[in-house]
mmCIF file of C-alpha atoms and ligand atoms in Angstrom:
data_model
loop_
_atom_site.group_PDB
_atom_site.id
_atom_site.type_symbol
_atom_site.label_atom_id
_atom_site.label_comp_id
_atom_site.label_asym_id
_atom_site.label_seq_id
_atom_site.Cartn_x
_atom_site.Cartn_y
_atom_site.Cartn_z
ATOM 1 C CA MET A 5 113.304 95.552 72.292
ATOM 2 C CA HIS A 6 112.488 92.494 74.375
ATOM 3 C CA SER A 7 110.964 89.262 73.110
ATOM 4 C CA VAL A 8 108.824 88.774 76.231
ATOM 5 C CA ILE A 9 107.878 91.027 79.101
ATOM 6 C CA ILE A 10 106.104 89.333 82.013
ATOM 7 C CA ILE A 11 104.060 91.455 84.378
ATOM 8 C CA GLY A 12 103.613 89.834 87.792
ATOM 9 C CA SER A 13 105.578 87.628 90.171
ATOM 10 C CA GLY A 14 103.110 85.046 91.465
ATOM 11 C CA PRO A 15 103.086 81.382 90.368
ATOM 12 C CA ALA A 16 101.808 82.354 86.884
ATOM 13 C CA GLY A 17 104.465 85.014 86.249
ATOM 14 C CA TYR A 18 107.365 82.952 87.582
ATOM 15 C CA THR A 19 106.289 79.824 85.699
ATOM 16 C CA ALA A 20 105.919 81.829 82.486
ATOM 17 C CA ALA A 21 109.444 83.147 83.100
ATOM 18 C CA ILE A 22 110.890 79.642 83.636
ATOM 19 C CA TYR A 23 109.441 78.481 80.312
ATOM 20 C CA ALA A 24 110.315 81.654 78.393
ATOM 21 C CA ALA A 25 113.875 81.676 79.734
ATOM 22 C CA ARG A 26 114.377 78.016 78.863
ATOM 23 C CA ALA A 27 113.177 78.832 75.329
ATOM 24 C CA ASP A 28 116.010 81.432 75.106
ATOM 25 C CA LEU A 29 113.555 84.331 74.991
ATOM 26 C CA GLU A 30 115.477 86.250 77.706
ATOM 27 C CA PRO A 31 112.335 87.368 79.547
ATOM 28 C CA VAL A 32 112.104 90.511 81.622
ATOM 29 C CA LEU A 33 109.770 90.193 84.604
ATOM 30 C CA PHE A 34 108.268 93.114 86.536
ATOM 31 C CA THR A 35 107.491 91.995 90.081
ATOM 32 C CA GLY A 36 105.020 94.715 91.085
ATOM 33 C CA LEU A 37 104.823 95.968 94.660
ATOM 34 C CA GLN A 38 104.202 92.575 96.274
ATOM 35 C CA MET A 39 107.032 90.391 94.999
ATOM 36 C CA GLY A 40 105.918 86.760 95.021
ATOM 37 C CA GLY A 41 102.222 87.685 94.997
ATOM 38 C CA GLN A 42 99.513 86.427 97.284
ATOM 39 C CA LEU A 43 101.357 83.292 98.366
ATOM 40 C CA THR A 44 103.825 85.473 100.257
ATOM 41 C CA ILE A 45 100.999 86.357 102.641
ATOM 42 C CA THR A 46 99.802 82.776 102.990
ATOM 43 C CA ASP A 47 100.748 80.319 105.661
ATOM 44 C CA LYS A 48 101.371 76.723 104.694
ATOM 45 C CA VAL A 49 100.551 75.516 101.178
ATOM 46 C CA GLU A 50 99.559 71.879 101.382
ATOM 47 C CA ASN A 51 98.149 71.284 97.907
ATOM 48 C CA PHE A 52 101.033 72.227 95.623
ATOM 49 C CA PRO A 53 102.297 68.951 94.135
ATOM 50 C CA GLY A 54 105.794 67.898 95.096
ATOM 51 C CA PHE A 55 105.666 68.984 98.738
ATOM 52 C CA PRO A 56 104.091 66.087 100.657
ATOM 53 C CA GLU A 57 104.596 67.811 104.025
ATOM 54 C CA GLY A 58 103.425 71.204 102.672
ATOM 55 C CA ILE A 59 105.594 74.276 102.185
ATOM 56 C CA LEU A 60 105.358 77.841 103.491
ATOM 57 C CA GLY A 61 103.973 80.197 100.826
ATOM 58 C CA PRO A 62 106.919 82.659 100.965
ATOM 59 C CA GLU A 63 109.388 79.756 100.693
ATOM 60 C CA LEU A 64 107.615 78.349 97.634
ATOM 61 C CA MET A 65 107.782 81.742 95.934
ATOM 62 C CA THR A 66 111.481 82.168 96.763
ATOM 63 C CA LEU A 67 112.147 78.795 95.132
ATOM 64 C CA MET A 68 110.161 79.747 92.014
ATOM 65 C CA LYS A 69 112.055 83.045 91.758
ATOM 66 C CA LYS A 70 115.404 81.235 92.064
ATOM 67 C CA GLN A 71 114.319 78.795 89.369
ATOM 68 C CA CYS A 72 113.478 81.496 86.853
ATOM 69 C CA GLU A 73 116.671 83.444 87.667
ATOM 70 C CA ARG A 74 118.713 80.281 87.157
ATOM 71 C CA PHE A 75 117.626 80.247 83.493
ATOM 72 C CA GLY A 76 118.415 83.922 82.961
ATOM 73 C CA THR A 77 115.197 85.857 83.669
ATOM 74 C CA ARG A 78 115.868 89.528 84.359
ATOM 75 C CA ILE A 79 113.779 90.503 87.382
ATOM 76 C CA ILE A 80 112.898 94.160 87.816
ATOM 77 C CA THR A 81 111.321 95.201 91.131
ATOM 78 C CA GLU A 82 109.074 97.862 89.662
ATOM 79 C CA GLN A 83 105.339 98.382 89.324
ATOM 80 C CA VAL A 84 103.873 98.692 85.825
ATOM 81 C CA THR A 85 101.846 101.899 85.742
ATOM 82 C CA GLU A 86 100.817 102.137 82.083
ATOM 83 C CA VAL A 87 100.704 99.974 78.958
ATOM 84 C CA ASP A 88 100.095 100.459 75.257
ATOM 85 C CA PHE A 89 98.840 97.239 73.713
ATOM 86 C CA ARG A 90 97.164 98.965 70.746
ATOM 87 C CA ASN A 91 100.391 99.366 68.788
ATOM 88 C CA HIS A 92 103.354 97.115 68.022
ATOM 89 C CA PRO A 93 105.918 96.951 69.498
ATOM 90 C CA LEU A 94 103.986 96.665 72.755
ATOM 91 C CA THR A 95 104.885 99.213 75.447
ATOM 92 C CA VAL A 96 105.056 98.763 79.210
ATOM 93 C CA LYS A 97 105.829 101.747 81.441
ATOM 94 C CA THR A 98 107.004 102.010 85.035
ATOM 95 C CA ALA A 99 107.955 105.076 87.081
ATOM 96 C CA ALA A 100 111.550 104.473 85.921
ATOM 97 C CA GLY A 101 110.947 104.296 82.171
ATOM 98 C CA ALA A 102 109.345 102.649 79.152
ATOM 99 C CA TYR A 103 110.078 99.162 77.835
ATOM 100 C CA GLN A 104 109.158 97.669 74.473
ATOM 101 C CA ALA A 105 108.425 94.068 73.632
ATOM 102 C CA LYS A 106 107.125 91.805 70.914
ATOM 103 C CA THR A 107 104.992 89.875 73.401
ATOM 104 C CA VAL A 108 103.684 90.512 76.913
ATOM 105 C CA ILE A 109 102.405 88.024 79.472
ATOM 106 C CA VAL A 110 99.978 89.546 81.958
ATOM 107 C CA ALA A 111 100.100 87.754 85.336
ATOM 108 C CA THR A 112 99.162 90.470 87.802
ATOM 109 C CA GLY A 113 96.907 88.258 89.926
ATOM 110 C CA ALA A 114 94.159 89.454 92.222
ATOM 111 C CA SER A 115 93.828 91.351 95.510
ATOM 112 C CA ALA A 116 91.554 91.056 98.524
ATOM 113 C CA ARG A 117 88.028 92.385 97.970
ATOM 114 C CA LYS A 118 86.865 95.175 100.259
ATOM 115 C CA LEU A 119 83.734 94.803 102.411
ATOM 116 C CA GLY A 120 82.374 98.174 101.328
ATOM 117 C CA VAL A 121 81.000 99.153 104.733
ATOM 118 C CA LYS A 122 81.188 102.322 106.789
ATOM 119 C CA GLY A 123 84.440 102.637 108.741
ATOM 120 C CA GLU A 124 86.380 100.229 106.500
ATOM 121 C CA SER A 125 88.699 102.670 104.750
ATOM 122 C CA GLU A 126 88.976 104.831 107.891
ATOM 123 C CA PHE A 127 90.257 101.913 109.983
ATOM 124 C CA THR A 128 92.277 100.009 107.382
ATOM 125 C CA GLY A 129 95.659 99.484 109.027
ATOM 126 C CA LYS A 130 94.146 100.530 112.381
ATOM 127 C CA GLY A 131 92.295 97.323 113.108
ATOM 128 C CA VAL A 132 90.999 96.390 109.663
ATOM 129 C CA SER A 133 93.200 93.924 107.790
ATOM 130 C CA TYR A 134 92.989 91.469 104.901
ATOM 131 C CA CYS A 135 95.910 89.250 105.866
ATOM 132 C CA ALA A 136 96.026 87.204 109.065
ATOM 133 C CA THR A 137 99.485 85.857 108.266
ATOM 134 C CA CYS A 138 100.791 89.428 108.106
ATOM 135 C CA ASP A 139 98.935 90.923 111.059
ATOM 136 C CA ALA A 140 97.936 88.147 113.515
ATOM 137 C CA PHE A 141 100.971 89.066 115.607
ATOM 138 C CA PHE A 142 99.286 92.337 116.645
ATOM 139 C CA TYR A 143 96.266 90.547 118.102
ATOM 140 C CA ARG A 144 97.891 88.369 120.744
ATOM 141 C CA GLY A 145 95.446 88.128 123.659
ATOM 142 C CA ARG A 146 92.866 90.272 121.861
ATOM 143 C CA ARG A 147 89.456 89.709 120.213
ATOM 144 C CA VAL A 148 89.030 89.580 116.453
ATOM 145 C CA ALA A 149 86.442 88.784 113.810
ATOM 146 C CA VAL A 150 86.832 87.369 110.307
ATOM 147 C CA VAL A 151 84.258 88.008 107.575
ATOM 148 C CA GLY A 152 83.665 85.376 104.883
ATOM 149 C CA GLY A 153 82.735 81.745 104.414
ATOM 150 C CA GLY A 154 85.254 80.385 101.898
ATOM 151 C CA ASP A 155 88.639 78.702 102.285
ATOM 152 C CA SER A 156 90.375 82.021 102.875
ATOM 153 C CA ALA A 157 88.082 83.025 105.753
ATOM 154 C CA LEU A 158 88.411 79.690 107.531
ATOM 155 C CA GLU A 159 92.184 79.685 107.064
ATOM 156 C CA GLU A 160 92.444 83.222 108.382
ATOM 157 C CA ALA A 161 90.304 82.279 111.387
ATOM 158 C CA SER A 162 92.493 79.275 112.237
ATOM 159 C CA ILE A 163 95.683 81.369 111.978
ATOM 160 C CA LEU A 164 94.194 84.044 114.249
ATOM 161 C CA ALA A 165 92.862 81.500 116.762
ATOM 162 C CA LYS A 166 96.452 80.625 117.681
ATOM 163 C CA VAL A 167 97.068 84.106 119.125
ATOM 164 C CA ALA A 168 93.719 85.844 119.720
ATOM 165 C CA THR A 169 91.474 85.057 122.682
ATOM 166 C CA SER A 170 88.382 84.822 120.483
ATOM 167 C CA VAL A 171 87.695 84.751 116.742
ATOM 168 C CA HIS A 172 84.158 85.422 115.566
ATOM 169 C CA LEU A 173 83.709 84.038 112.070
ATOM 170 C CA ILE A 174 80.944 86.038 110.402
ATOM 171 C CA HIS A 175 79.259 84.560 107.362
ATOM 172 C CA ARG A 176 76.199 85.739 105.465
ATOM 173 C CA ARG A 177 74.867 82.211 104.743
ATOM 174 C CA ASP A 178 73.809 79.299 106.965
ATOM 175 C CA ARG A 179 76.688 77.139 105.722
ATOM 176 C CA PHE A 180 80.306 77.661 104.789
ATOM 177 C CA ARG A 181 81.514 77.472 101.221
ATOM 178 C CA SER A 182 84.946 76.076 102.139
ATOM 179 C CA GLY A 183 86.018 72.448 101.803
ATOM 180 C CA PRO A 184 84.969 69.836 104.422
ATOM 181 C CA ALA A 185 88.497 69.121 105.739
ATOM 182 C CA LEU A 186 89.091 72.779 106.575
ATOM 183 C CA GLN A 187 85.607 73.081 108.101
ATOM 184 C CA ALA A 188 86.250 70.083 110.357
ATOM 185 C CA ARG A 189 89.584 71.606 111.421
ATOM 186 C CA VAL A 190 87.933 74.925 112.282
ATOM 187 C CA GLU A 191 85.023 73.290 114.138
ATOM 188 C CA ALA A 192 87.544 71.608 116.430
ATOM 189 C CA ILE A 193 89.082 74.943 117.476
ATOM 190 C CA ASP A 194 87.474 76.108 120.735
ATOM 191 C CA ASN A 195 87.976 79.856 120.390
ATOM 192 C CA ILE A 196 86.445 80.180 116.898
ATOM 193 C CA HIS A 197 82.801 81.197 117.146
ATOM 194 C CA PRO A 198 80.756 81.077 113.908
ATOM 195 C CA VAL A 199 78.181 83.850 113.509
ATOM 196 C CA MET A 200 75.980 82.656 110.662
ATOM 197 C CA GLU A 201 73.499 84.460 108.410
ATOM 198 C CA SER A 202 74.918 87.786 109.492
ATOM 199 C CA VAL A 203 76.514 90.749 107.772
ATOM 200 C CA THR A 204 78.723 93.562 109.006
ATOM 201 C CA GLU A 205 76.888 96.852 108.726
ATOM 202 C CA GLU A 206 79.512 99.150 110.187
ATOM 203 C CA ILE A 207 82.987 99.061 111.672
ATOM 204 C CA LEU A 208 83.132 101.035 114.903
ATOM 205 C CA GLY A 209 86.148 102.679 116.484
ATOM 206 C CA ASN A 210 87.966 105.855 117.336
ATOM 207 C CA ASP A 211 91.266 107.615 116.573
ATOM 208 C CA GLU A 212 92.869 106.519 119.803
ATOM 209 C CA LYS A 213 92.078 102.798 119.814
ATOM 210 C CA GLY A 214 91.318 102.046 116.181
ATOM 211 C CA VAL A 215 88.640 99.367 115.783
ATOM 212 C CA THR A 216 86.566 98.764 118.903
ATOM 213 C CA GLY A 217 83.679 96.769 117.464
ATOM 214 C CA ILE A 218 81.290 96.052 114.624
ATOM 215 C CA ARG A 219 77.594 96.458 114.075
ATOM 216 C CA LEU A 220 76.055 93.232 112.823
ATOM 217 C CA LYS A 221 72.753 92.457 111.173
ATOM 218 C CA HIS A 222 71.201 88.999 111.536
ATOM 219 C CA LEU A 223 69.618 88.513 108.103
ATOM 220 C CA PRO A 224 66.625 86.225 108.906
ATOM 221 C CA THR A 225 65.375 88.458 111.751
ATOM 222 C CA GLY A 226 66.849 91.842 110.835
ATOM 223 C CA LYS A 227 68.100 92.130 114.406
ATOM 224 C CA ILE A 228 71.028 94.529 114.886
ATOM 225 C CA SER A 229 73.694 93.797 117.469
ATOM 226 C CA GLU A 230 77.138 95.053 118.393
ATOM 227 C CA LEU A 231 80.194 92.888 118.884
ATOM 228 C CA GLU A 232 83.215 94.241 120.744
ATOM 229 C CA ILE A 233 86.418 93.394 118.906
ATOM 230 C CA ASP A 234 89.909 94.820 118.466
ATOM 231 C CA GLY A 235 90.444 93.740 114.876
ATOM 232 C CA LEU A 236 88.454 92.808 111.782
ATOM 233 C CA PHE A 237 89.815 90.630 108.980
ATOM 234 C CA GLY A 238 88.102 90.733 105.587
ATOM 235 C CA ALA A 239 88.311 87.420 103.673
ATOM 236 C CA ILE A 240 85.531 87.675 101.108
ATOM 237 C CA GLY A 241 87.357 86.787 97.935
ATOM 238 C CA HIS A 242 89.449 88.697 95.472
ATOM 239 C CA GLU A 243 89.343 91.179 92.637
ATOM 240 C CA PRO A 244 91.613 90.948 89.603
ATOM 241 C CA ASN A 245 94.422 93.507 89.297
ATOM 242 C CA THR A 246 93.452 94.832 85.886
ATOM 243 C CA ALA A 247 93.073 98.602 86.342
ATOM 244 C CA VAL A 248 96.169 99.307 84.243
ATOM 245 C CA PHE A 249 94.849 97.234 81.300
ATOM 246 C CA LYS A 250 91.459 98.942 80.910
ATOM 247 C CA GLY A 251 90.988 100.091 77.342
ATOM 248 C CA HIS A 252 93.840 97.836 76.158
ATOM 249 C CA LEU A 253 92.422 94.363 76.897
ATOM 250 C CA ASP A 254 88.848 93.140 76.955
ATOM 251 C CA LEU A 255 87.753 92.370 80.523
ATOM 252 C CA ASP A 256 84.710 90.377 81.645
ATOM 253 C CA ARG A 257 81.969 91.844 83.824
ATOM 254 C CA ALA A 258 83.875 91.076 87.015
ATOM 255 C CA GLY A 259 87.011 92.717 85.586
ATOM 256 C CA TYR A 260 89.003 89.565 84.747
ATOM 257 C CA VAL A 261 91.098 89.572 81.548
ATOM 258 C CA LYS A 262 89.333 87.628 78.814
ATOM 259 C CA THR A 263 91.489 84.843 77.375
ATOM 260 C CA ASP A 264 90.818 82.093 74.873
ATOM 261 C CA GLU A 265 91.797 78.436 75.261
ATOM 262 C CA ARG A 266 95.377 79.348 74.308
ATOM 263 C CA GLN A 267 95.765 82.135 76.902
ATOM 264 C CA ARG A 268 95.484 84.774 74.159
ATOM 265 C CA THR A 269 93.949 88.091 75.169
ATOM 266 C CA THR A 270 92.172 90.398 72.757
ATOM 267 C CA ALA A 271 95.431 92.251 72.021
ATOM 268 C CA ARG A 272 97.775 90.676 69.484
ATOM 269 C CA GLY A 273 100.909 89.296 71.152
ATOM 270 C CA VAL A 274 99.521 89.742 74.669
ATOM 271 C CA PHE A 275 98.832 86.603 76.700
ATOM 272 C CA ALA A 276 97.585 86.207 80.262
ATOM 273 C CA GLY A 277 97.853 83.575 82.978
ATOM 274 C CA GLY A 278 96.913 83.078 86.634
ATOM 275 C CA ASP A 279 94.247 84.687 88.804
ATOM 276 C CA VAL A 280 94.064 87.843 86.658
ATOM 277 C CA GLN A 281 92.183 85.782 84.045
ATOM 278 C CA ASP A 282 90.696 83.044 86.268
ATOM 279 C CA SER A 283 87.626 83.711 88.363
ATOM 280 C CA VAL A 284 86.970 80.006 88.908
ATOM 281 C CA TYR A 285 89.936 77.926 90.100
ATOM 282 C CA GLN A 286 92.358 80.456 91.610
ATOM 283 C CA GLN A 287 94.863 77.872 92.780
ATOM 284 C CA ALA A 288 98.659 78.168 92.786
ATOM 285 C CA VAL A 289 98.889 75.095 90.583
ATOM 286 C CA THR A 290 96.336 76.309 88.023
ATOM 287 C CA ALA A 291 98.040 79.710 87.949
ATOM 288 C CA ALA A 292 101.387 78.022 87.292
ATOM 289 C CA ALA A 293 99.810 75.921 84.546
ATOM 290 C CA SER A 294 98.226 78.858 82.727
ATOM 291 C CA GLY A 295 101.485 80.822 83.092
ATOM 292 C CA CYS A 296 103.271 77.937 81.376
ATOM 293 C CA MET A 297 100.680 77.907 78.572
ATOM 294 C CA ALA A 298 101.007 81.677 78.114
ATOM 295 C CA ALA A 299 104.802 81.353 77.724
ATOM 296 C CA LEU A 300 104.499 78.484 75.232
ATOM 297 C CA GLU A 301 101.988 80.515 73.232
ATOM 298 C CA ALA A 302 104.217 83.613 73.331
ATOM 299 C CA ASP A 303 107.077 81.509 71.973
ATOM 300 C CA LYS A 304 104.840 80.164 69.211
ATOM 301 C CA PHE A 305 103.684 83.698 68.382
ATOM 302 C CA LEU A 306 107.307 84.898 68.104
ATOM 303 C CA ALA A 307 108.216 81.952 65.919
ATOM 304 C CA GLU A 308 105.321 82.750 63.570
ATOM 305 C CA MET A 309 106.182 86.447 63.650
ATOM 306 C CA GLU A 310 109.759 85.742 62.687
ATOM 307 C CA ASP A 311 108.705 82.902 60.439
ATOM 308 C CA ARG A 312 110.998 80.595 62.323
ATOM 309 C CA VAL A 313 110.829 77.040 61.008
ATOM 310 C CA TYR A 314 111.575 74.214 63.384
ATOM 311 C CA PRO A 315 112.809 70.790 62.287
ATOM 312 C CA GLY A 316 109.792 68.573 61.669
ATOM 313 C CA ASP A 317 107.421 71.502 61.022
ATOM 314 C CA GLN A 318 105.031 71.051 58.122
ATOM 315 C CA PRO A 319 105.811 73.564 55.338
HETATM 316 P P1 LIG B 2 85.522 82.542 97.850
HETATM 317 O O1 LIG B 2 85.641 81.071 97.795
HETATM 318 O O2 LIG B 2 84.969 83.285 96.692
HETATM 319 O O3 LIG B 2 84.691 82.890 99.146
HETATM 320 C C1 LIG B 2 84.330 84.216 99.438
HETATM 321 C C2 LIG B 2 83.402 84.176 100.639
HETATM 322 O O4 LIG B 2 83.114 85.515 101.014
HETATM 323 C C3 LIG B 2 82.096 83.469 100.354
HETATM 324 O O5 LIG B 2 81.734 82.708 101.469
HETATM 325 C C4 LIG B 2 81.142 84.644 100.110
HETATM 326 O O6 LIG B 2 79.838 84.380 100.540
HETATM 327 C C5 LIG B 2 81.705 85.707 101.017
HETATM 328 N N1 LIG B 2 81.399 87.061 100.516
HETATM 329 C C6 LIG B 2 81.619 87.560 99.268
HETATM 330 N N2 LIG B 2 81.271 88.867 99.211
HETATM 331 C C7 LIG B 2 80.820 89.190 100.449
HETATM 332 C C8 LIG B 2 80.332 90.384 101.022
HETATM 333 N N3 LIG B 2 80.240 91.537 100.335
HETATM 334 N N4 LIG B 2 79.967 90.361 102.321
HETATM 335 C C9 LIG B 2 80.061 89.224 103.052
HETATM 336 N N5 LIG B 2 80.535 88.054 102.571
HETATM 337 C C10 LIG B 2 80.912 88.047 101.281
HETATM 338 O O7 LIG B 2 86.954 83.250 98.108
HETATM 339 P P2 LIG B 2 88.236 82.710 98.899
HETATM 340 O O8 LIG B 2 87.863 82.093 100.182
HETATM 341 O O9 LIG B 2 89.194 83.857 98.901
HETATM 342 O O10 LIG B 2 88.791 81.603 97.934
HETATM 343 C C11 LIG B 2 89.079 81.893 96.561
HETATM 344 C C12 LIG B 2 89.645 80.650 95.891
HETATM 345 O O11 LIG B 2 90.925 80.353 96.459
HETATM 346 C C13 LIG B 2 88.784 79.418 96.076
HETATM 347 O O12 LIG B 2 88.856 78.651 94.904
HETATM 348 C C14 LIG B 2 89.452 78.707 97.230
HETATM 349 O O13 LIG B 2 89.241 77.308 97.192
HETATM 350 C C15 LIG B 2 90.912 79.056 96.994
HETATM 351 N N6 LIG B 2 91.680 78.996 98.245
HETATM 352 C C16 LIG B 2 92.215 77.798 98.568
HETATM 353 C C17 LIG B 2 92.931 77.657 99.724
HETATM 354 C C18 LIG B 2 93.504 76.328 100.028
HETATM 355 O O14 LIG B 2 93.336 75.407 99.232
HETATM 356 N N7 LIG B 2 94.193 76.134 101.116
HETATM 357 C C19 LIG B 2 93.083 78.748 100.595
HETATM 358 C C20 LIG B 2 92.494 79.977 100.266
HETATM 359 C C21 LIG B 2 91.780 80.082 99.083
HETATM 360 P P3 LIG B 2 78.882 83.306 99.777
HETATM 361 O O15 LIG B 2 79.307 81.967 100.319
HETATM 362 O O16 LIG B 2 77.536 83.738 100.198
HETATM 363 O O17 LIG B 2 79.149 83.484 98.318
#
């Protein structure tokens, strides 16, 4: 029986582990398949406080992992496949076995949203990607397109522009959603070509070459055109990783875990932090903060459960 099980190894999970371990709760943390979470597929993180020159995403996550191990977190590199939050003790299952806990902190984050167009699943891994940091290498001297108009899309485009000959940045609106500093940076890059008010209708290709192009629709005119490219990068936001919690936690309409102001979910003793319960901010620093809150609340819950009385507590 564990006091706290943490599911997820992004900034929320690791921060929850640091706090839980320092409170002597001996947390067990399941990393999932992508240890370190989305920041491990990011380039430089320039807005995490404490790193004035910025820090590479994978390096930041390695440091967080080291910090929670230093205080005694047990890290298990397994994927949680099933939970039972309807009964106490709470149960978390992986392919290797079942674990029981008094509290669980859900910090499973979010994953890239799919475009939902013809050819996408067929060519995923054969020219369709959702991570420029991971796959830019394959597009040296080739032509690519990025779909999206937020920070992710513009960042992906600027990473790809360093290796690809051309980067078409396809956005469905007439202006980008991303911040002005990033927009100015992208505008100054010669081989990024914005394609505004346009949507991808189909990804074209064949077995031999993978992606060879896309069919685009210009929304104001309805005009269809084809663009020859070798790779397409989707960067249209994220979806929360909550499939395993359906039926055990209340989710909102977009699938995010519902939490109250104290990171409590609808299941007793289950707390959540990070992108899995945040459709608004989705920053490393806000994820870390809500992970911290979830751990403090789990500790409080355990204290109440065991009727622990701390010095200075009101009777
Ligand atoms: P986002 O801000 O939600 O932007 C998603 C973009 O994709 C929007 O431009 C949206 O268009 C477009 N889109 C959504 N569905 C689409 C579809 N089916 N077809 C075509 N286009 C579609 O997502 P994000 O860029 O991943 O950013 C998420 C959060 O992470 C934000 O808070 C962002 O600030 C943050 N972030 C920060 C950094 C950084 O600080 N360095 C880096 C990456 C992400 P509309 O504009 O029409 O809605």
